[in-house]
Amino acid sequence: MHAIIEFGEKKYSVNLDQPLDISIPMHSGTNNPNAFGIQAPLFEPFKAGDFVGSVALGGSVNCQNLTINAHGNGTHTECVGHISKEKITINQSLNKFFALAQLITIETQKNCVLLEDVKKSFLGGCDAFVIRTFPNTDGKLTAQYSGNEPAFLEPQLCDWLAHNGIKHLLIDLPSVDPEEDGGTLSAHHAFWNYPQQPRLDATITEMIYVPSNIADGIYFLNIQIASLETDASPSKPVLYATSIL
């Protein structure tokens, strides 16, 4: 199945038959990426009286309670409500689920993704930007980032992306900011322009994984979230190959 989509002044052919999922599946337990010392996800059968929500344990259906923290347990999409005094939720902020995205692969410098390096690859004309860091291995699927000083983005880069029309920023790191920065969260503030003029429709998606067989280039992006009235949701960003007509 192919779709013809107009974006700006151009038309694109989009291959909907071959979705490229760049999210990390979430499991119960420790077989997940983890950051900030947040507890691992826990999926366990619901129990009430004689009822147990597990067919394997003798129940009639499977029915699990899920204990998760979106920010530390895997791929998640967050909004300015992550840093704002006001309650702003991802369910309110993300109300358009498709974007034109550029994917780039970049090597960090002194554990940081720098503006000057991104500028060399930035094409413009998209409203989403996906950063894959090098080296890129499937170790990102279960990486334990807590206490290990993971890479982050230069605040000037986030400010520059915001001023160049990027509404949706996606990275394969646990945060755009350092694990320990005294609570300043400079890159988050720069991208969302908070508190000056908050970009309420802008999102940051962290802890994605883009397999190496997906080439750098332009894609259509679909960001899927749960309808949660909180600042972040576990998410499923999906890329679709595209070509200009």
PDB file of C-alpha atoms in Angstrom:
ATOM      1  CA  MET A   1       0.000   0.000   0.000  1.00  0.00           C
ATOM      2  CA  HIS A   2       1.320   3.397  -1.007  1.00  0.00           C
ATOM      3  CA  ALA A   3      -0.099   6.793  -0.072  1.00  0.00           C
ATOM      4  CA  ILE A   4       0.412  10.152  -1.752  1.00  0.00           C
ATOM      5  CA  ILE A   5       0.895  12.832   0.898  1.00  0.00           C
ATOM      6  CA  GLU A   6       1.275  16.567   0.408  1.00  0.00           C
ATOM      7  CA  PHE A   7       3.650  18.317   2.782  1.00  0.00           C
ATOM      8  CA  GLY A   8       4.337  21.971   2.177  1.00  0.00           C
ATOM      9  CA  GLU A   9       4.665  22.450  -1.551  1.00  0.00           C
ATOM     10  CA  LYS A  10       5.795  18.892  -2.291  1.00  0.00           C
ATOM     11  CA  LYS A  11       4.107  15.549  -2.819  1.00  0.00           C
ATOM     12  CA  TYR A  12       5.530  12.334  -1.417  1.00  0.00           C
ATOM     13  CA  SER A  13       4.901   8.680  -2.126  1.00  0.00           C
ATOM     14  CA  VAL A  14       4.867   6.826   1.195  1.00  0.00           C
ATOM     15  CA  ASN A  15       5.247   3.048   1.487  1.00  0.00           C
ATOM     16  CA  LEU A  16       2.768   2.027   4.196  1.00  0.00           C
ATOM     17  CA  ASP A  17       3.425  -1.686   3.731  1.00  0.00           C
ATOM     18  CA  GLN A  18       6.866  -1.557   5.325  1.00  0.00           C
ATOM     19  CA  PRO A  19       6.705   0.255   8.679  1.00  0.00           C
ATOM     20  CA  LEU A  20      10.057   0.752  10.382  1.00  0.00           C
ATOM     21  CA  ASP A  21       9.436   0.535  14.116  1.00  0.00           C
ATOM     22  CA  ILE A  22      12.092   2.495  16.030  1.00  0.00           C
ATOM     23  CA  SER A  23      10.668   1.901  19.504  1.00  0.00           C
ATOM     24  CA  ILE A  24      12.069  -0.511  22.071  1.00  0.00           C
ATOM     25  CA  PRO A  25       9.566  -3.163  23.239  1.00  0.00           C
ATOM     26  CA  MET A  26       8.954  -3.045  26.988  1.00  0.00           C
ATOM     27  CA  HIS A  27       9.109  -6.220  29.082  1.00  0.00           C
ATOM     28  CA  SER A  28       8.344  -6.987  32.684  1.00  0.00           C
ATOM     29  CA  GLY A  29      11.548  -7.064  34.688  1.00  0.00           C
ATOM     30  CA  THR A  30      15.086  -5.908  34.026  1.00  0.00           C
ATOM     31  CA  ASN A  31      15.406  -6.846  30.341  1.00  0.00           C
ATOM     32  CA  ASN A  32      14.877  -3.220  29.300  1.00  0.00           C
ATOM     33  CA  PRO A  33      16.919  -0.067  28.985  1.00  0.00           C
ATOM     34  CA  ASN A  34      16.873   1.834  32.261  1.00  0.00           C
ATOM     35  CA  ALA A  35      17.824   5.329  33.362  1.00  0.00           C
ATOM     36  CA  PHE A  36      17.827   7.603  36.403  1.00  0.00           C
ATOM     37  CA  GLY A  37      17.683   4.722  38.858  1.00  0.00           C
ATOM     38  CA  ILE A  38      13.984   4.211  38.153  1.00  0.00           C
ATOM     39  CA  GLN A  39      12.560   0.816  39.084  1.00  0.00           C
ATOM     40  CA  ALA A  40      12.112  -1.773  36.321  1.00  0.00           C
ATOM     41  CA  PRO A  41       8.646  -2.313  34.807  1.00  0.00           C
ATOM     42  CA  LEU A  42       6.481  -4.928  36.494  1.00  0.00           C
ATOM     43  CA  PHE A  43       3.639  -6.771  34.750  1.00  0.00           C
ATOM     44  CA  GLU A  44       1.780  -9.095  37.109  1.00  0.00           C
ATOM     45  CA  PRO A  45      -1.590 -10.886  37.079  1.00  0.00           C
ATOM     46  CA  PHE A  46      -4.489  -9.073  38.706  1.00  0.00           C
ATOM     47  CA  LYS A  47      -5.853 -11.003  41.668  1.00  0.00           C
ATOM     48  CA  ALA A  48      -9.213 -10.654  43.425  1.00  0.00           C
ATOM     49  CA  GLY A  49     -10.550 -13.374  45.708  1.00  0.00           C
ATOM     50  CA  ASP A  50     -10.312 -16.640  43.814  1.00  0.00           C
ATOM     51  CA  PHE A  51      -9.717 -14.875  40.503  1.00  0.00           C
ATOM     52  CA  VAL A  52      -6.234 -14.709  39.024  1.00  0.00           C
ATOM     53  CA  GLY A  53      -5.604 -12.928  35.726  1.00  0.00           C
ATOM     54  CA  SER A  54      -3.389 -15.617  34.240  1.00  0.00           C
ATOM     55  CA  VAL A  55      -4.511 -18.553  32.117  1.00  0.00           C
ATOM     56  CA  ALA A  56      -1.198 -20.265  32.897  1.00  0.00           C
ATOM     57  CA  LEU A  57      -2.059 -20.064  36.598  1.00  0.00           C
ATOM     58  CA  GLY A  58      -5.589 -21.399  36.113  1.00  0.00           C
ATOM     59  CA  GLY A  59      -7.476 -18.205  35.359  1.00  0.00           C
ATOM     60  CA  SER A  60     -10.008 -17.856  32.551  1.00  0.00           C
ATOM     61  CA  VAL A  61      -8.281 -14.812  30.983  1.00  0.00           C
ATOM     62  CA  ASN A  62      -5.001 -12.957  31.069  1.00  0.00           C
ATOM     63  CA  CYS A  63      -5.377  -9.620  32.878  1.00  0.00           C
ATOM     64  CA  GLN A  64      -2.260  -7.857  34.129  1.00  0.00           C
ATOM     65  CA  ASN A  65      -1.498  -4.855  36.290  1.00  0.00           C
ATOM     66  CA  LEU A  66       1.291  -2.760  34.744  1.00  0.00           C
ATOM     67  CA  THR A  67       3.697  -0.748  36.906  1.00  0.00           C
ATOM     68  CA  ILE A  68       5.872   1.471  34.720  1.00  0.00           C
ATOM     69  CA  ASN A  69       7.612   4.827  34.673  1.00  0.00           C
ATOM     70  CA  ALA A  70       7.717   6.189  31.134  1.00  0.00           C
ATOM     71  CA  HIS A  71      10.833   8.305  31.688  1.00  0.00           C
ATOM     72  CA  GLY A  72      13.105   5.516  32.807  1.00  0.00           C
ATOM     73  CA  ASN A  73      11.780   2.280  31.343  1.00  0.00           C
ATOM     74  CA  GLY A  74      12.126   2.600  27.575  1.00  0.00           C
ATOM     75  CA  THR A  75      10.917   4.521  24.525  1.00  0.00           C
ATOM     76  CA  HIS A  76       8.720   7.419  25.597  1.00  0.00           C
ATOM     77  CA  THR A  77       7.403  10.710  24.258  1.00  0.00           C
ATOM     78  CA  GLU A  78       7.176  13.744  26.518  1.00  0.00           C
ATOM     79  CA  CYS A  79       5.851  17.298  26.321  1.00  0.00           C
ATOM     80  CA  VAL A  80       6.683  20.607  27.986  1.00  0.00           C
ATOM     81  CA  GLY A  81       4.644  19.410  30.972  1.00  0.00           C
ATOM     82  CA  HIS A  82       7.771  17.470  31.912  1.00  0.00           C
ATOM     83  CA  ILE A  83       9.400  20.705  33.122  1.00  0.00           C
ATOM     84  CA  SER A  84       6.475  23.117  33.591  1.00  0.00           C
ATOM     85  CA  LYS A  85       4.780  24.319  36.769  1.00  0.00           C
ATOM     86  CA  GLU A  86       1.506  24.176  34.867  1.00  0.00           C
ATOM     87  CA  LYS A  87      -0.096  20.793  34.239  1.00  0.00           C
ATOM     88  CA  ILE A  88       0.365  20.121  30.519  1.00  0.00           C
ATOM     89  CA  THR A  89      -0.121  16.575  29.301  1.00  0.00           C
ATOM     90  CA  ILE A  90       1.224  14.638  26.360  1.00  0.00           C
ATOM     91  CA  ASN A  91      -2.335  13.705  25.443  1.00  0.00           C
ATOM     92  CA  GLN A  92      -3.100  17.416  25.027  1.00  0.00           C
ATOM     93  CA  SER A  93       0.173  18.349  23.346  1.00  0.00           C
ATOM     94  CA  LEU A  94       0.459  15.599  20.752  1.00  0.00           C
ATOM     95  CA  ASN A  95      -2.673  15.893  18.628  1.00  0.00           C
ATOM     96  CA  LYS A  96      -1.138  15.496  15.176  1.00  0.00           C
ATOM     97  CA  PHE A  97       0.466  12.101  14.793  1.00  0.00           C
ATOM     98  CA  PHE A  98       2.278  12.319  11.447  1.00  0.00           C
ATOM     99  CA  ALA A  99       5.321  14.390  10.546  1.00  0.00           C
ATOM    100  CA  LEU A 100       8.010  14.592   7.894  1.00  0.00           C
ATOM    101  CA  ALA A 101      11.271  13.521   9.531  1.00  0.00           C
ATOM    102  CA  GLN A 102      14.962  13.573   8.769  1.00  0.00           C
ATOM    103  CA  LEU A 103      17.079  10.762  10.208  1.00  0.00           C
ATOM    104  CA  ILE A 104      20.803  11.371  10.726  1.00  0.00           C
ATOM    105  CA  THR A 105      23.584   9.316  12.287  1.00  0.00           C
ATOM    106  CA  ILE A 106      26.134  11.228  14.315  1.00  0.00           C
ATOM    107  CA  GLU A 107      29.102  10.558  16.578  1.00  0.00           C
ATOM    108  CA  THR A 108      29.183  12.256  19.946  1.00  0.00           C
ATOM    109  CA  GLN A 109      32.056  14.554  20.892  1.00  0.00           C
ATOM    110  CA  LYS A 110      33.115  14.319  24.549  1.00  0.00           C
ATOM    111  CA  ASN A 111      29.836  12.547  25.271  1.00  0.00           C
ATOM    112  CA  CYS A 112      27.755  15.293  23.660  1.00  0.00           C
ATOM    113  CA  VAL A 113      25.883  15.744  20.366  1.00  0.00           C
ATOM    114  CA  LEU A 114      27.055  19.136  19.106  1.00  0.00           C
ATOM    115  CA  LEU A 115      25.254  21.767  17.051  1.00  0.00           C
ATOM    116  CA  GLU A 116      28.181  22.215  14.672  1.00  0.00           C
ATOM    117  CA  ASP A 117      28.113  18.509  13.776  1.00  0.00           C
ATOM    118  CA  VAL A 118      24.339  18.391  13.229  1.00  0.00           C
ATOM    119  CA  LYS A 119      24.469  21.455  10.979  1.00  0.00           C
ATOM    120  CA  LYS A 120      26.632  19.503   8.523  1.00  0.00           C
ATOM    121  CA  SER A 121      23.798  17.015   7.872  1.00  0.00           C
ATOM    122  CA  PHE A 122      20.682  19.122   8.484  1.00  0.00           C
ATOM    123  CA  LEU A 123      18.523  19.459   5.369  1.00  0.00           C
ATOM    124  CA  GLY A 124      15.621  21.557   6.646  1.00  0.00           C
ATOM    125  CA  GLY A 125      12.042  21.417   5.435  1.00  0.00           C
ATOM    126  CA  CYS A 126      10.973  18.770   7.996  1.00  0.00           C
ATOM    127  CA  ASP A 127       9.077  19.129  11.238  1.00  0.00           C
ATOM    128  CA  ALA A 128      10.684  16.115  12.958  1.00  0.00           C
ATOM    129  CA  PHE A 129      14.326  15.220  13.501  1.00  0.00           C
ATOM    130  CA  VAL A 130      15.661  11.779  14.449  1.00  0.00           C
ATOM    131  CA  ILE A 131      19.181  11.409  15.852  1.00  0.00           C
ATOM    132  CA  ARG A 132      20.917   8.018  15.840  1.00  0.00           C
ATOM    133  CA  THR A 133      24.212   8.045  17.709  1.00  0.00           C
ATOM    134  CA  PHE A 134      27.291   6.063  16.746  1.00  0.00           C
ATOM    135  CA  PRO A 135      28.342   3.424  17.589  1.00  0.00           C
ATOM    136  CA  ASN A 136      24.925   1.867  17.062  1.00  0.00           C
ATOM    137  CA  THR A 137      24.453  -1.612  18.534  1.00  0.00           C
ATOM    138  CA  ASP A 138      21.514  -3.616  19.826  1.00  0.00           C
ATOM    139  CA  GLY A 139      22.982  -3.092  23.277  1.00  0.00           C
ATOM    140  CA  LYS A 140      20.763   0.005  23.311  1.00  0.00           C
ATOM    141  CA  LEU A 141      17.789  -2.353  23.737  1.00  0.00           C
ATOM    142  CA  THR A 142      18.855  -3.203  27.291  1.00  0.00           C
ATOM    143  CA  ALA A 143      21.378  -0.481  28.185  1.00  0.00           C
ATOM    144  CA  GLN A 144      21.666   0.385  31.878  1.00  0.00           C
ATOM    145  CA  TYR A 145      22.311   4.121  31.802  1.00  0.00           C
ATOM    146  CA  SER A 146      21.941   4.923  35.499  1.00  0.00           C
ATOM    147  CA  GLY A 147      25.196   6.220  36.928  1.00  0.00           C
ATOM    148  CA  ASN A 148      27.082   5.701  33.663  1.00  0.00           C
ATOM    149  CA  GLU A 149      27.068   9.288  32.329  1.00  0.00           C
ATOM    150  CA  PRO A 150      25.181   8.684  29.053  1.00  0.00           C
ATOM    151  CA  ALA A 151      25.586  11.092  26.166  1.00  0.00           C
ATOM    152  CA  PHE A 152      23.317  14.121  25.811  1.00  0.00           C
ATOM    153  CA  LEU A 153      22.562  17.049  23.479  1.00  0.00           C
ATOM    154  CA  GLU A 154      24.144  20.472  23.528  1.00  0.00           C
ATOM    155  CA  PRO A 155      21.496  23.011  24.663  1.00  0.00           C
ATOM    156  CA  GLN A 156      22.411  25.268  21.732  1.00  0.00           C
ATOM    157  CA  LEU A 157      21.478  22.409  19.397  1.00  0.00           C
ATOM    158  CA  CYS A 158      18.010  22.088  20.908  1.00  0.00           C
ATOM    159  CA  ASP A 159      17.493  25.841  20.657  1.00  0.00           C
ATOM    160  CA  TRP A 160      18.650  25.835  17.018  1.00  0.00           C
ATOM    161  CA  LEU A 161      16.356  22.928  16.091  1.00  0.00           C
ATOM    162  CA  ALA A 162      13.386  24.699  17.658  1.00  0.00           C
ATOM    163  CA  HIS A 163      14.139  27.860  15.683  1.00  0.00           C
ATOM    164  CA  ASN A 164      14.442  25.797  12.494  1.00  0.00           C
ATOM    165  CA  GLY A 165      10.936  24.381  12.645  1.00  0.00           C
ATOM    166  CA  ILE A 166      11.534  21.054  14.402  1.00  0.00           C
ATOM    167  CA  LYS A 167       8.488  20.182  16.512  1.00  0.00           C
ATOM    168  CA  HIS A 168       9.373  16.556  17.227  1.00  0.00           C
ATOM    169  CA  LEU A 169      12.866  15.565  18.340  1.00  0.00           C
ATOM    170  CA  LEU A 170      13.709  11.863  18.658  1.00  0.00           C
ATOM    171  CA  ILE A 171      16.940  10.484  20.143  1.00  0.00           C
ATOM    172  CA  ASP A 172      18.372   7.080  21.081  1.00  0.00           C
ATOM    173  CA  LEU A 173      19.688   8.448  24.384  1.00  0.00           C
ATOM    174  CA  PRO A 174      17.894   8.447  27.773  1.00  0.00           C
ATOM    175  CA  SER A 175      17.649  12.242  27.833  1.00  0.00           C
ATOM    176  CA  VAL A 176      18.548  15.353  25.869  1.00  0.00           C
ATOM    177  CA  ASP A 177      20.234  16.569  29.076  1.00  0.00           C
ATOM    178  CA  PRO A 178      23.033  15.060  31.182  1.00  0.00           C
ATOM    179  CA  GLU A 179      22.050  12.530  33.827  1.00  0.00           C
ATOM    180  CA  GLU A 180      23.336  14.923  36.496  1.00  0.00           C
ATOM    181  CA  ASP A 181      23.115  18.651  35.794  1.00  0.00           C
ATOM    182  CA  GLY A 182      21.861  20.093  39.056  1.00  0.00           C
ATOM    183  CA  GLY A 183      18.297  20.155  37.775  1.00  0.00           C
ATOM    184  CA  THR A 184      18.856  22.853  35.154  1.00  0.00           C
ATOM    185  CA  LEU A 185      17.611  20.734  32.203  1.00  0.00           C
ATOM    186  CA  SER A 186      18.969  23.342  29.804  1.00  0.00           C
ATOM    187  CA  ALA A 187      18.334  21.367  26.605  1.00  0.00           C
ATOM    188  CA  HIS A 188      14.724  20.605  27.553  1.00  0.00           C
ATOM    189  CA  HIS A 189      14.110  24.281  28.336  1.00  0.00           C
ATOM    190  CA  ALA A 190      15.756  25.387  25.083  1.00  0.00           C
ATOM    191  CA  PHE A 191      13.748  23.030  22.868  1.00  0.00           C
ATOM    192  CA  TRP A 192      10.410  23.881  24.491  1.00  0.00           C
ATOM    193  CA  ASN A 193      11.285  27.597  24.942  1.00  0.00           C
ATOM    194  CA  TYR A 194      10.085  27.366  28.524  1.00  0.00           C
ATOM    195  CA  PRO A 195       9.073  29.492  30.339  1.00  0.00           C
ATOM    196  CA  GLN A 196       9.297  32.375  27.834  1.00  0.00           C
ATOM    197  CA  GLN A 197       6.873  31.195  25.123  1.00  0.00           C
ATOM    198  CA  PRO A 198       6.290  27.457  25.674  1.00  0.00           C
ATOM    199  CA  ARG A 199       5.986  25.339  22.534  1.00  0.00           C
ATOM    200  CA  LEU A 200       2.926  23.382  23.609  1.00  0.00           C
ATOM    201  CA  ASP A 201       2.792  21.212  20.468  1.00  0.00           C
ATOM    202  CA  ALA A 202       6.458  20.179  20.519  1.00  0.00           C
ATOM    203  CA  THR A 203       7.595  16.762  21.773  1.00  0.00           C
ATOM    204  CA  ILE A 204      10.788  14.948  22.711  1.00  0.00           C
ATOM    205  CA  THR A 205      11.012  11.178  22.264  1.00  0.00           C
ATOM    206  CA  GLU A 206      13.846   9.445  24.090  1.00  0.00           C
ATOM    207  CA  MET A 207      15.350   5.940  24.164  1.00  0.00           C
ATOM    208  CA  ILE A 208      14.472   4.937  20.611  1.00  0.00           C
ATOM    209  CA  TYR A 209      16.529   2.394  18.697  1.00  0.00           C
ATOM    210  CA  VAL A 210      17.096   2.808  14.952  1.00  0.00           C
ATOM    211  CA  PRO A 211      18.607  -0.391  13.479  1.00  0.00           C
ATOM    212  CA  SER A 212      21.688   0.197  11.345  1.00  0.00           C
ATOM    213  CA  ASN A 213      19.989  -1.162   8.209  1.00  0.00           C
ATOM    214  CA  ILE A 214      17.719   1.898   8.127  1.00  0.00           C
ATOM    215  CA  ALA A 215      19.543   4.486   6.026  1.00  0.00           C
ATOM    216  CA  ASP A 216      19.852   8.160   6.875  1.00  0.00           C
ATOM    217  CA  GLY A 217      17.357  10.244   4.949  1.00  0.00           C
ATOM    218  CA  ILE A 218      13.803  11.570   4.812  1.00  0.00           C
ATOM    219  CA  TYR A 219      10.865   9.539   6.158  1.00  0.00           C
ATOM    220  CA  PHE A 220       7.303   9.987   7.217  1.00  0.00           C
ATOM    221  CA  LEU A 221       6.983   9.551  10.956  1.00  0.00           C
ATOM    222  CA  ASN A 222       4.025   8.311  12.970  1.00  0.00           C
ATOM    223  CA  ILE A 223       4.219   8.763  16.748  1.00  0.00           C
ATOM    224  CA  GLN A 224       1.829   6.518  18.668  1.00  0.00           C
ATOM    225  CA  ILE A 225       1.118   7.120  22.366  1.00  0.00           C
ATOM    226  CA  ALA A 226      -1.353   5.987  24.987  1.00  0.00           C
ATOM    227  CA  SER A 227      -4.057   8.555  25.826  1.00  0.00           C
ATOM    228  CA  LEU A 228      -2.576   9.374  29.223  1.00  0.00           C
ATOM    229  CA  GLU A 229      -3.163  12.702  30.949  1.00  0.00           C
ATOM    230  CA  THR A 230       0.403  12.954  32.187  1.00  0.00           C
ATOM    231  CA  ASP A 231       3.579  14.605  30.923  1.00  0.00           C
ATOM    232  CA  ALA A 232       4.901  11.522  29.096  1.00  0.00           C
ATOM    233  CA  SER A 233       3.718   8.250  27.630  1.00  0.00           C
ATOM    234  CA  PRO A 234       5.405   5.067  26.500  1.00  0.00           C
ATOM    235  CA  SER A 235       5.411   5.451  22.733  1.00  0.00           C
ATOM    236  CA  LYS A 236       5.869   3.725  19.404  1.00  0.00           C
ATOM    237  CA  PRO A 237       7.472   5.943  16.761  1.00  0.00           C
ATOM    238  CA  VAL A 238       7.321   4.383  13.296  1.00  0.00           C
ATOM    239  CA  LEU A 239       9.140   5.519  10.144  1.00  0.00           C
ATOM    240  CA  TYR A 240       7.899   5.006   6.575  1.00  0.00           C
ATOM    241  CA  ALA A 241      10.129   5.202   3.531  1.00  0.00           C
ATOM    242  CA  THR A 242       9.183   8.016   1.179  1.00  0.00           C
ATOM    243  CA  SER A 243      10.141   9.563  -2.127  1.00  0.00           C
ATOM    244  CA  ILE A 244       9.354  12.930  -3.705  1.00  0.00           C
ATOM    245  CA  LEU A 245       7.017  12.837  -6.704  1.00  0.00           C
TER     246      LEU A 245
END
